[in-house]
XYZ file of C-alpha atoms in Angstrom:
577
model
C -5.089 -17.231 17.555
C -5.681 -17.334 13.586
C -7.852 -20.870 12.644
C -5.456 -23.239 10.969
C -6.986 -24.394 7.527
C -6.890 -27.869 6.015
C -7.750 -28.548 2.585
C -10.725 -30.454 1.455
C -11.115 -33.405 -1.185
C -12.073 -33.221 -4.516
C -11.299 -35.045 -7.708
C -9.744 -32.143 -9.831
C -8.219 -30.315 -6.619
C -5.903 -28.083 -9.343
C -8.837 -26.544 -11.281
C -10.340 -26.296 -8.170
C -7.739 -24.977 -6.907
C -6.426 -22.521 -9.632
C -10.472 -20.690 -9.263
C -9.423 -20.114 -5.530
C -6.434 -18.161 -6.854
C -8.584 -16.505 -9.762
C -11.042 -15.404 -7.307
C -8.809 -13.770 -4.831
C -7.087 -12.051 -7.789
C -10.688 -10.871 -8.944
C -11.433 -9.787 -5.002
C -8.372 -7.630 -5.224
C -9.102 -6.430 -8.509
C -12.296 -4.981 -6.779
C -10.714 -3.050 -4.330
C -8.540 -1.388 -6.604
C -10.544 0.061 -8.593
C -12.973 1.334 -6.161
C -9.353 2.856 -4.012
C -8.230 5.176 -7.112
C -11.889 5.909 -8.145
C -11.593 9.778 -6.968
C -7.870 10.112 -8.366
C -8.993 11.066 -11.385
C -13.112 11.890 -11.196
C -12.361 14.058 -8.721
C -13.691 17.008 -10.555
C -16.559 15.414 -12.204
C -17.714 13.898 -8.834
C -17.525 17.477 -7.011
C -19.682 18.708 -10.352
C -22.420 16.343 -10.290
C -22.735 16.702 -5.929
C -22.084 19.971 -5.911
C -19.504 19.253 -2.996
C -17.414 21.704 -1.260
C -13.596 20.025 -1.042
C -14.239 20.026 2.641
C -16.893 18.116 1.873
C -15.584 16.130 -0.822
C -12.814 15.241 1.512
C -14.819 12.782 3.438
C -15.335 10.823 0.344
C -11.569 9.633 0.476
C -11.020 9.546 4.214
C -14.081 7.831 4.052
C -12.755 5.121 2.229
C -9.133 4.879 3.532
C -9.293 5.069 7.249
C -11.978 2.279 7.442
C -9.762 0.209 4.932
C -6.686 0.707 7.928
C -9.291 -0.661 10.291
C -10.230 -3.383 8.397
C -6.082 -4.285 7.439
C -6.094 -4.339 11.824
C -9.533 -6.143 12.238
C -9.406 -8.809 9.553
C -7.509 -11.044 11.490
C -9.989 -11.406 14.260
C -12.742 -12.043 12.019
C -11.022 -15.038 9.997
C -10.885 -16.376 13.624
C -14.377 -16.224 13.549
C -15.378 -16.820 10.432
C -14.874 -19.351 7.356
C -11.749 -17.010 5.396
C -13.741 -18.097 2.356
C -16.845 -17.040 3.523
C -15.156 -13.998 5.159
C -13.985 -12.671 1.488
C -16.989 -14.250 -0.614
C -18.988 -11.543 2.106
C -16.586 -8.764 1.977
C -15.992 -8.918 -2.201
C -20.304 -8.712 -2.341
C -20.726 -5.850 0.139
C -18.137 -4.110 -2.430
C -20.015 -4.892 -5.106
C -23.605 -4.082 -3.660
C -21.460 -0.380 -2.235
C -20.488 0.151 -5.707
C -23.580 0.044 -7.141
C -25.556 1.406 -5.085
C -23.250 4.637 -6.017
C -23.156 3.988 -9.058
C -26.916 5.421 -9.225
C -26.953 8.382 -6.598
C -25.292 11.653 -5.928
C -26.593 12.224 -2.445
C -23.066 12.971 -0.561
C -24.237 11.650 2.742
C -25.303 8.371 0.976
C -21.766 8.229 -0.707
C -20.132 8.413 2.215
C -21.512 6.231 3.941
C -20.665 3.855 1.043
C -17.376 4.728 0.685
C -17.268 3.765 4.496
C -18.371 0.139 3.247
C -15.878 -0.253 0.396
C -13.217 1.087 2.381
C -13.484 -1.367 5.339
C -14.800 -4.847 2.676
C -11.524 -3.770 1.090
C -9.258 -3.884 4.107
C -11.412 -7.259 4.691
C -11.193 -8.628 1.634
C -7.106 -8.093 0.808
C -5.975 -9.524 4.294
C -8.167 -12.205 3.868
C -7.325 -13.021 0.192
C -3.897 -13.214 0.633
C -3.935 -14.956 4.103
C -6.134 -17.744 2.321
C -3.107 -18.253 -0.614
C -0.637 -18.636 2.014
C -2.436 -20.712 4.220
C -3.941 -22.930 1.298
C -0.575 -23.626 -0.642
C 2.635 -24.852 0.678
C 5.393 -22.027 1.268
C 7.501 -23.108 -2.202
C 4.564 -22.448 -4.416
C 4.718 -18.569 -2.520
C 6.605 -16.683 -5.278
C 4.292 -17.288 -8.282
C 1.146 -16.821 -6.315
C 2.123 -13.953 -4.408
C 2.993 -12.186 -8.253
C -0.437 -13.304 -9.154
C -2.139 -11.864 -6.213
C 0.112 -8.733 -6.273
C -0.991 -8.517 -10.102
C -4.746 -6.994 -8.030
C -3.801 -5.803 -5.302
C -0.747 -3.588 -6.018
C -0.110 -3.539 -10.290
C -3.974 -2.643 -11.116
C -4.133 0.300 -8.305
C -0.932 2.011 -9.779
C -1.220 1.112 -13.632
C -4.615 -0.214 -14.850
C -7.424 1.100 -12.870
C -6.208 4.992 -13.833
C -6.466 3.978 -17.737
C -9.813 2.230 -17.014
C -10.974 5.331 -15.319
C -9.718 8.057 -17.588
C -11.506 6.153 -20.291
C -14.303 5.884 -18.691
C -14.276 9.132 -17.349
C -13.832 10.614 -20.804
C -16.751 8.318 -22.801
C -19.029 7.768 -20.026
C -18.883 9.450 -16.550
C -17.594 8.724 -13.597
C -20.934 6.622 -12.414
C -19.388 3.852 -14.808
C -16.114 3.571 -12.933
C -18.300 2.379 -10.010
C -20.726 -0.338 -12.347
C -17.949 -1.302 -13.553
C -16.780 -3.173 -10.390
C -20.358 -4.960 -10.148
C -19.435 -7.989 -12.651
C -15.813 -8.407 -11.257
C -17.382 -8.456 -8.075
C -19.798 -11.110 -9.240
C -17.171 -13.162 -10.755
C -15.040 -13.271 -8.491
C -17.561 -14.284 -5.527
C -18.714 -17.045 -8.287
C -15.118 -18.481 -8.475
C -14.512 -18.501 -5.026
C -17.583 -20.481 -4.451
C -16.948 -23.211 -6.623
C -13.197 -22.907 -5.335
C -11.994 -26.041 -3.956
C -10.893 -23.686 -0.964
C -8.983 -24.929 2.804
C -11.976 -25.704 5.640
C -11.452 -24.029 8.874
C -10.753 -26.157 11.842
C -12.270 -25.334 14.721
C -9.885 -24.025 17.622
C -10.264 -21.497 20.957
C -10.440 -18.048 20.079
C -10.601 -15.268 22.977
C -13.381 -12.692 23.076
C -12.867 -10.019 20.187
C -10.927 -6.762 21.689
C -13.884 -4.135 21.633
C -11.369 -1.691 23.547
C -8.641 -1.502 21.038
C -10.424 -2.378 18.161
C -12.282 1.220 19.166
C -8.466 2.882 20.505
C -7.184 1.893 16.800
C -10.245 2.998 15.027
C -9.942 6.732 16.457
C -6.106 6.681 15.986
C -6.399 5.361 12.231
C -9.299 8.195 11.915
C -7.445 10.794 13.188
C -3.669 9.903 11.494
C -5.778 9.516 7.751
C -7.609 12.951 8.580
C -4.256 14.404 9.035
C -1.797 12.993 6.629
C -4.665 13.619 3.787
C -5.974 17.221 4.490
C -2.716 18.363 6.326
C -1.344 20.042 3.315
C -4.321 21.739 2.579
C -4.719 23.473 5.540
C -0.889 24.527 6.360
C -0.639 21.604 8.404
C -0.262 22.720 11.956
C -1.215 26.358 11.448
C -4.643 24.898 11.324
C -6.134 23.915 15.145
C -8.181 21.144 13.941
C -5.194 19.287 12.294
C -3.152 20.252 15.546
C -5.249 18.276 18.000
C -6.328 15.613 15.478
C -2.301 14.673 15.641
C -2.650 14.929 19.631
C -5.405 12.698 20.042
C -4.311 10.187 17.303
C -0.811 9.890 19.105
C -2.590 10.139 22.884
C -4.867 6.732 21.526
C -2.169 5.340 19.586
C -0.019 5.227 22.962
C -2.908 4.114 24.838
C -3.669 1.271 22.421
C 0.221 -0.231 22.543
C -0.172 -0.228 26.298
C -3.605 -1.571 26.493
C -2.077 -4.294 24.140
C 0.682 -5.121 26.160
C -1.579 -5.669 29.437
C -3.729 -8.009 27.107
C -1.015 -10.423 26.811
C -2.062 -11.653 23.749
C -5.570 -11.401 23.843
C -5.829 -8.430 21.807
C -5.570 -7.174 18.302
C -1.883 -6.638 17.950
C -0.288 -9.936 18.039
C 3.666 -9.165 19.270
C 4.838 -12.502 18.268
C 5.273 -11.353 14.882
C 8.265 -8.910 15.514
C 10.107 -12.557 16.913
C 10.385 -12.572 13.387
C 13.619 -10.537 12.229
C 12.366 -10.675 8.590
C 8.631 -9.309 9.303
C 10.107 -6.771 11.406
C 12.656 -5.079 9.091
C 10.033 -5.800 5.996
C 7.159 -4.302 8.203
C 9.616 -1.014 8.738
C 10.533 -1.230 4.527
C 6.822 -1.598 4.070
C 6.777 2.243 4.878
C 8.822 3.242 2.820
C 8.014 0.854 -0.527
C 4.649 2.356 0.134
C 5.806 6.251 -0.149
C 7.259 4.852 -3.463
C 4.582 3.629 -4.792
C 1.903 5.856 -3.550
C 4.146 9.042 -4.343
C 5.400 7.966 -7.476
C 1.562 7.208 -8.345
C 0.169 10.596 -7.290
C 2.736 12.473 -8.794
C 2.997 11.434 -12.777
C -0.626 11.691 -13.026
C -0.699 15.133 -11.671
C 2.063 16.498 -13.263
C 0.626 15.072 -16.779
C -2.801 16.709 -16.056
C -1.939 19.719 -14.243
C 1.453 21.140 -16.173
C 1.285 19.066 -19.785
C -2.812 19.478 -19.826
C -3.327 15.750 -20.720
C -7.069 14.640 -20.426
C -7.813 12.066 -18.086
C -7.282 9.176 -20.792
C -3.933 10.072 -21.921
C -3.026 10.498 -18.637
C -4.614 7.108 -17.373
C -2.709 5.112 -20.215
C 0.725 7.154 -19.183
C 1.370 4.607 -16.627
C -0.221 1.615 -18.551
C 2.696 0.211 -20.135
C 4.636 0.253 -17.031
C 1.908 -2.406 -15.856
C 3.549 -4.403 -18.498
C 6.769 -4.086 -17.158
C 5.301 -4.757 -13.822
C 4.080 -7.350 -14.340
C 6.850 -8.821 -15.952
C 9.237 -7.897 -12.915
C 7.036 -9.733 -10.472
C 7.035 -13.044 -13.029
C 10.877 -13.153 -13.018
C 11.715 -12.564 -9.709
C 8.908 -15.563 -8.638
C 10.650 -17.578 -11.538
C 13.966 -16.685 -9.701
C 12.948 -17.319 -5.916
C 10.314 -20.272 -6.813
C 13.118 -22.300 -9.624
C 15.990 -21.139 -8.840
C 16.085 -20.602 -5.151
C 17.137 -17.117 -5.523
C 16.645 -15.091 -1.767
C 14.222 -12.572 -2.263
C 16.492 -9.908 -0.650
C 18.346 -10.523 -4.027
C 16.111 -8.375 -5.767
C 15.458 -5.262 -3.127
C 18.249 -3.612 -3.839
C 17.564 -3.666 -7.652
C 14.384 -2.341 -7.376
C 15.570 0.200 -5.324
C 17.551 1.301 -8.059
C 15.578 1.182 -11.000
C 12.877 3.545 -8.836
C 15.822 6.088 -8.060
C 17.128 6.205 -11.758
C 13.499 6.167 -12.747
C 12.213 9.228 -10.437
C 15.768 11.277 -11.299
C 14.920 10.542 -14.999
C 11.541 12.252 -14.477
C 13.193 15.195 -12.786
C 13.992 16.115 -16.055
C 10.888 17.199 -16.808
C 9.806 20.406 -19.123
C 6.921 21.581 -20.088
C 7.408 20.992 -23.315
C 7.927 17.209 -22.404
C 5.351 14.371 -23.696
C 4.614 10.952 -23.093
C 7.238 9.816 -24.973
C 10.268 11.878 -23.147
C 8.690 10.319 -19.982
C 7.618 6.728 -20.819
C 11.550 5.745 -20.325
C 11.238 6.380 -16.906
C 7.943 4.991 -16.260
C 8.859 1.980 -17.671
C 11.631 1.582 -15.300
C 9.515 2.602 -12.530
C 7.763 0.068 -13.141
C 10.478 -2.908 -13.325
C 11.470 -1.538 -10.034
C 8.593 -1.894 -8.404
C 7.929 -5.752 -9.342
C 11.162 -6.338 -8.126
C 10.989 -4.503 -4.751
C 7.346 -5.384 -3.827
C 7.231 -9.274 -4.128
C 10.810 -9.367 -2.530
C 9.505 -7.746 0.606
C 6.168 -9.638 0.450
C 7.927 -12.755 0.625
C 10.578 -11.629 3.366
C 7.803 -9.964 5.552
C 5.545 -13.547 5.356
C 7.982 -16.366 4.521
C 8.928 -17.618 7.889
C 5.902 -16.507 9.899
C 3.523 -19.318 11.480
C -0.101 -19.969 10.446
C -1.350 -19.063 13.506
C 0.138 -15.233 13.150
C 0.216 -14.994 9.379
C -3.089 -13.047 8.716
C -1.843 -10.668 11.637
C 1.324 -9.612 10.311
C -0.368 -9.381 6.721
C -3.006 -7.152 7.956
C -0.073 -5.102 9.677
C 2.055 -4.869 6.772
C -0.533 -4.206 4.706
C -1.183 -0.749 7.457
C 2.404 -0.292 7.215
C 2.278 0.388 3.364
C -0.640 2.193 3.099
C 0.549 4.760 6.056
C 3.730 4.991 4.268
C 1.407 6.042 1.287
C -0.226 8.636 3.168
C 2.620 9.863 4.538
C 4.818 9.958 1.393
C 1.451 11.937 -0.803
C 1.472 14.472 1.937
C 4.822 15.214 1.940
C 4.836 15.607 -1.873
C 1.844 17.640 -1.581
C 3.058 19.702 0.667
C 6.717 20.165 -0.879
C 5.448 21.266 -4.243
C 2.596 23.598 -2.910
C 5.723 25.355 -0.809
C 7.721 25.447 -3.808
C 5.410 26.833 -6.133
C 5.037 29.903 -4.047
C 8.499 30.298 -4.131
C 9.136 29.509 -7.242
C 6.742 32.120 -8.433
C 8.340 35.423 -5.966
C 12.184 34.017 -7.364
C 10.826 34.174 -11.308
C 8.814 36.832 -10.708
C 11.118 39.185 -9.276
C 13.336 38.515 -12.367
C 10.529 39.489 -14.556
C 10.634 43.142 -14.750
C 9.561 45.298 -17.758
C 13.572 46.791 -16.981
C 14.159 43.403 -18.690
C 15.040 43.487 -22.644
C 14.006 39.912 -22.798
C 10.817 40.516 -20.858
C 10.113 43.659 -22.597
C 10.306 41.896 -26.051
C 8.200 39.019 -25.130
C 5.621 41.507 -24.146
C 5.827 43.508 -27.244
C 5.760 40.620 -29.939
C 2.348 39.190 -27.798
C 0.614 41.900 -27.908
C 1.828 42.809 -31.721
C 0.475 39.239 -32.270
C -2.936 39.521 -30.368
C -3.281 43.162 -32.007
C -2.945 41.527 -35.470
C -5.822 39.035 -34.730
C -8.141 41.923 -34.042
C -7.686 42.739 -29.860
C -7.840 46.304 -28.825
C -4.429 47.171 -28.365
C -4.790 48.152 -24.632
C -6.626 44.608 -23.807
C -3.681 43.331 -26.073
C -1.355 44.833 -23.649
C -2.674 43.516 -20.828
C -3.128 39.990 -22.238
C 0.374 40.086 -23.180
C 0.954 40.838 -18.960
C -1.453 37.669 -17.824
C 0.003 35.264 -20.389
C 3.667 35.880 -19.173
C 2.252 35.658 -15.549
C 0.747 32.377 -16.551
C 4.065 31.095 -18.300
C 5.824 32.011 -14.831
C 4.002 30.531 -12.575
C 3.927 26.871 -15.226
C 7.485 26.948 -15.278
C 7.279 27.773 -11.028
C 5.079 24.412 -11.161
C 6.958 22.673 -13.212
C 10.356 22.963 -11.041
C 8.336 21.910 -8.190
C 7.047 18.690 -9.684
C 10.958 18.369 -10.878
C 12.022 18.570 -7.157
C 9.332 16.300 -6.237
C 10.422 13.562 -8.154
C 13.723 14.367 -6.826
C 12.747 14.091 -3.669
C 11.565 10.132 -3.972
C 15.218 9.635 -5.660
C 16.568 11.272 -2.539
C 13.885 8.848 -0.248
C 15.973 5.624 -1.044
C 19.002 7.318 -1.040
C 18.826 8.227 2.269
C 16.650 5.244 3.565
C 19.109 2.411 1.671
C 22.115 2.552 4.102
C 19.356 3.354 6.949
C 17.565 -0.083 6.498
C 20.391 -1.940 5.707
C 21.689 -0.462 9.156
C 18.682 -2.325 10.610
C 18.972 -5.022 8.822
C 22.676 -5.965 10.443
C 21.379 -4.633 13.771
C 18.437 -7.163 13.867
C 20.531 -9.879 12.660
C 22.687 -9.393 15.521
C 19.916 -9.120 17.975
C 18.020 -12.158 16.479
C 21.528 -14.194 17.151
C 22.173 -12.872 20.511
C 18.712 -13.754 21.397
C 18.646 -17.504 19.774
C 21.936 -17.822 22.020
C 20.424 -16.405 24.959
C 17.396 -19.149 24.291
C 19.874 -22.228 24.178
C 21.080 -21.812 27.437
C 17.582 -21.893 28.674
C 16.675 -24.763 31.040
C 14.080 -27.647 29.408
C 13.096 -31.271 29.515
C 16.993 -31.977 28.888
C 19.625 -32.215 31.228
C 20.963 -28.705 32.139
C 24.276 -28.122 30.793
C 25.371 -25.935 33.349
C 24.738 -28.221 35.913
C 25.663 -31.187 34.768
C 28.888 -30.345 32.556
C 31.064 -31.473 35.397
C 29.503 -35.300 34.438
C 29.605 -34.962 31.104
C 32.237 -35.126 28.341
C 32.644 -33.148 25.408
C 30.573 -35.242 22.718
C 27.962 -35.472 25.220
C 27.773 -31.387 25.805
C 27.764 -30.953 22.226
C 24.627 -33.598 21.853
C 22.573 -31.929 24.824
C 23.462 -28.604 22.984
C 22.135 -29.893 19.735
C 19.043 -31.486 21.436
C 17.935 -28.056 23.157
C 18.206 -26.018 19.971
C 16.202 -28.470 17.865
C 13.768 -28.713 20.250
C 13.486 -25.070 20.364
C 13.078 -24.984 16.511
C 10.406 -27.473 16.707
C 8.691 -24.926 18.576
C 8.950 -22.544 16.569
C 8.321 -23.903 12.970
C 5.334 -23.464 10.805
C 2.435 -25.950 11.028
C 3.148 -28.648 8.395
C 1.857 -28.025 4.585
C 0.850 -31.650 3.852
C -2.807 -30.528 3.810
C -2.478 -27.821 1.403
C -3.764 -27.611 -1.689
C -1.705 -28.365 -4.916
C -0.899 -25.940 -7.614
């Protein structure tokens, strides 16, 4: 059971009130800079190490399996803990992690302090958000959810790349880490002059040592595989092969070790009661391959095929951000003022991120930021429109008591969906690239006019600047080789995007088939629950006694009584906005 919160007194409870949400934003802001930090100083950090990529690797898994552990744990621990207190702590272990690498290259030591970010920032998210909820009453929801969301998901996929390429090109990549020492500091110094919601005490059980340890190794092992998978041929390899046994053998054994808790675990079942968490936990996979997928692979294709530096590519996806942003202000406007649904919006955004990802597929090598910028910009309208819709669908009609639970869930959900969706992309243009290569190269033969022209006006060309005309020649042979295997890559990057078109393609008429099917189960059940005996007279025993108007009463009686039950704790103590 999650502590309720009530809000404290103070004489300018808004201000107050408006640092809270500053200082979660901040908190977020931390984590996602310090999550993308190797997207783009990959190379520099393997330079200044002197890191194998095996060894390299543990730098990310490092960081991203401890932050799934923290999405399950963080729940627990605001049980125990002030939530305030909980993320004030978390944001400064970030900060102290971050610099602390910001001034050493010892790999072992960076590990171990990507360990530390990576579970503070699980912490730090759950507990941010949980607080906002908790703290403000459900109708204020849309605009602070687009505020929190402007952290936690627009600066991870726009802003912190252009902050790092910068970096990355006028300092080095130490600086992406200092930098998150004075948002850090900020944002714990807002949050402690927040006027922030007091935990009440209530009965907590014993923390679940068993499964916190079951989900731990299963989180381990699924991150290990979904991140180094492609890399290794996936099951060809023998470690990855019983990595994916064990993971599934613990991840069985923690769902049944759950279910005998009976609620005194980790995983708190209540929350699929909900038919809105549950179909926005199962869209929370697939919103995250989006976003993740769509992230790792405009970067990549502007630095690997089009040879932008880390800056241009960085500020490719800023202006989206803009556009993000923007998205995530008018659907709150619409849901908060208007009363808009927020499954209004889904299938919008689902659009504009298929148009946007087919747009892209359109890609050359010749192409430059401003043949793709169309696209990212609508990539980026889509995604404010799909991600606070599901936010607020997943988390609108939970309780208090299971709130941070399903947050910390969905939050799982998303970022497995991530890891799934970069694998598969990795994995899809690595195949294709191979073939891409035997299919062009088995059309470029010297028996070729075309081919044997090319060859003869590149090495006329490096002959006239001075080459011997034998090196010429064989130039001539490694530059067309090169061209082939670019336009091989390119085509693979153009199925890639592709491929996320196809995603929601085949997903939409999938999730809206769950959508009807839990809508129907959620009724059958609710009339299933108001034939159930309470403290009111039985109707089926007492229906001989009873007229008509009187059956319909009783009827009425039993269902709001069974509402009662069910309905969120009341928001009278919350704070105002």
């Amino acid at each position: 059971m999650t502590t309720a919160l009530v809000a404290t007194q103070g004489r300018d409870r808004s201000a107050a009130g408006g640092f809270l949400v500053a200082g979660m934003v901040l908190a977020s802001l931390t984590e996602a800079i310090a999550s993308t930090v190797l997207s783009l100083g990959r190379g520099d950090i393997i330079g200044d190490t002197y890191a194998t990529p095996d060894e390299f690797a543990w730098l990310d898994i490092g960081y991203t399996a401890p932050k799934l552990i923290g999405f399950m744990a963080a729940a627990c621990l605001m049980n125990r803990v002030n939530p305030r207190s909980l993320v004030i702590g978390s944001t400064l272990v970030m900060g102290v992690a971050c610099a602390i690498a910001a001034i050493t290259d010892r790999l072992d030591l960076l590990v171990l302090l990507r360990v530390m970010q990576g579970f503070s920032g699980g912490i730090l998210l759950v507990g941010g958000q949980a607080v906002i909820f908790l703290a403000y009453p459900r109708s204020h929801q849309p605009i602070l959810q687009a505020l929190f969301a402007m952290g936690s998901v627009v600066a991870p996929a726009t802003i912190a790349p252009a902050l790092q390429g910068w970096l990355l090109d006028s300092q080095s990549w130490t600086w992406i880490f200092f930098s998150i020492v004075p948002v850090a500091l900020a944002a714990a110094g807002l949050l402690l002059i927040a006027d922030s919601p007091m935990h009440a005490k209530t009965t907590h059980h014993p923390f679940d040592w068993f499964g916190f340890a079951l989900i731990s190794v299963t989180l381990f092992c699924f991150t290990y595989v979904f991140s180094q998978g492609s890399r290794w041929d996936w099951f060809e390899e023998p470690r990855i092969l019983w990595l994916t046994v064990i993971g599934t053998a613990t991840l069985l054994a923690f769902l049944g070790q759950q279910v005998m808790a009976e609620g005194q675990g980790l995983l708190d079942f209540t929350l699929f009661k909900s038919e809105d968490f549950s179909f926005a936990f199962i869209v929370s996979f697939v919103a995250g391959a989006a976003l993740f997928g769509s992230a790792f692979l405009i970067p990549s294709f502007a630095v690997s095929v089009l040879a932008f530096t880390p800056t241009d590519a960085g500020l490719l996806l800023l202006p989206s951000g803009v556009l993000f942003i923007g998205a995530l202000l008018i659907a709150a406007f619409l849901m908060q003022a208007r009363r808009v649904p927020p499954i209004a919006t889904v299938p919008f955004g689902i659009l504009m991120i298929m148009v946007a990802m087919w747009m892209l597929s359109g890609s050359t090598i010749d192409s430059g930021a401003d043949d793709m910028m169309p696209a990212i910009l609508l990539r980026g309208l889509g995604l404010g429109f799909l991600f606070l819709s599901i936010t607020l669908i997943a988390f609108g009609r939970l309780d208090d008591q299971n709130l941070p639970s399903g947050i910390g869930l969905f939050n799982t959900g998303r970022q497995l969906g991530g890891l799934i969706g970069v694998a598969g992309l990795q994995t899809l243009i690595d195949h294709n690239v191979a073939a891409n290569v035997a299919v062009l190269g088995a059309n470029v033969t010297a028996g070729i006019p075309a081919v044997s022209e090319r060859l003869s006006t590149t090495t006329a060309l490096l002959a006239a600047r001075g080459m011997d005309p034998v090196a010429a020649g064989r130039a001539a042979t490694s530059l067309l080789g090169r061209a082939v295997t670019g336009q091989s890559t390119v085509i693979a990057f153009d199925t890639a995007f592709n491929a996320v078109a196809l995603l929601f393609v085949i997903a939409a008429p999938v999730l809206v088939a769950i959508k009807i099917g839990l809508t129907r189960f959620t009724r059958l059940r609710a009339a299933q629950l108001s034939l159930k005996p309470t403290g009111f007279p039985r109707l089926d025993a007492h229906a001989s006694d009873m007229i008509p108007s009187q059956q319909s009463l009783v009827a009425s009686k039993v269902r709001i009584d069974e509402n009662q039950r069910q309905a969120p704790a009341t928001e009278d103590a919350r704070l105002p906005v």
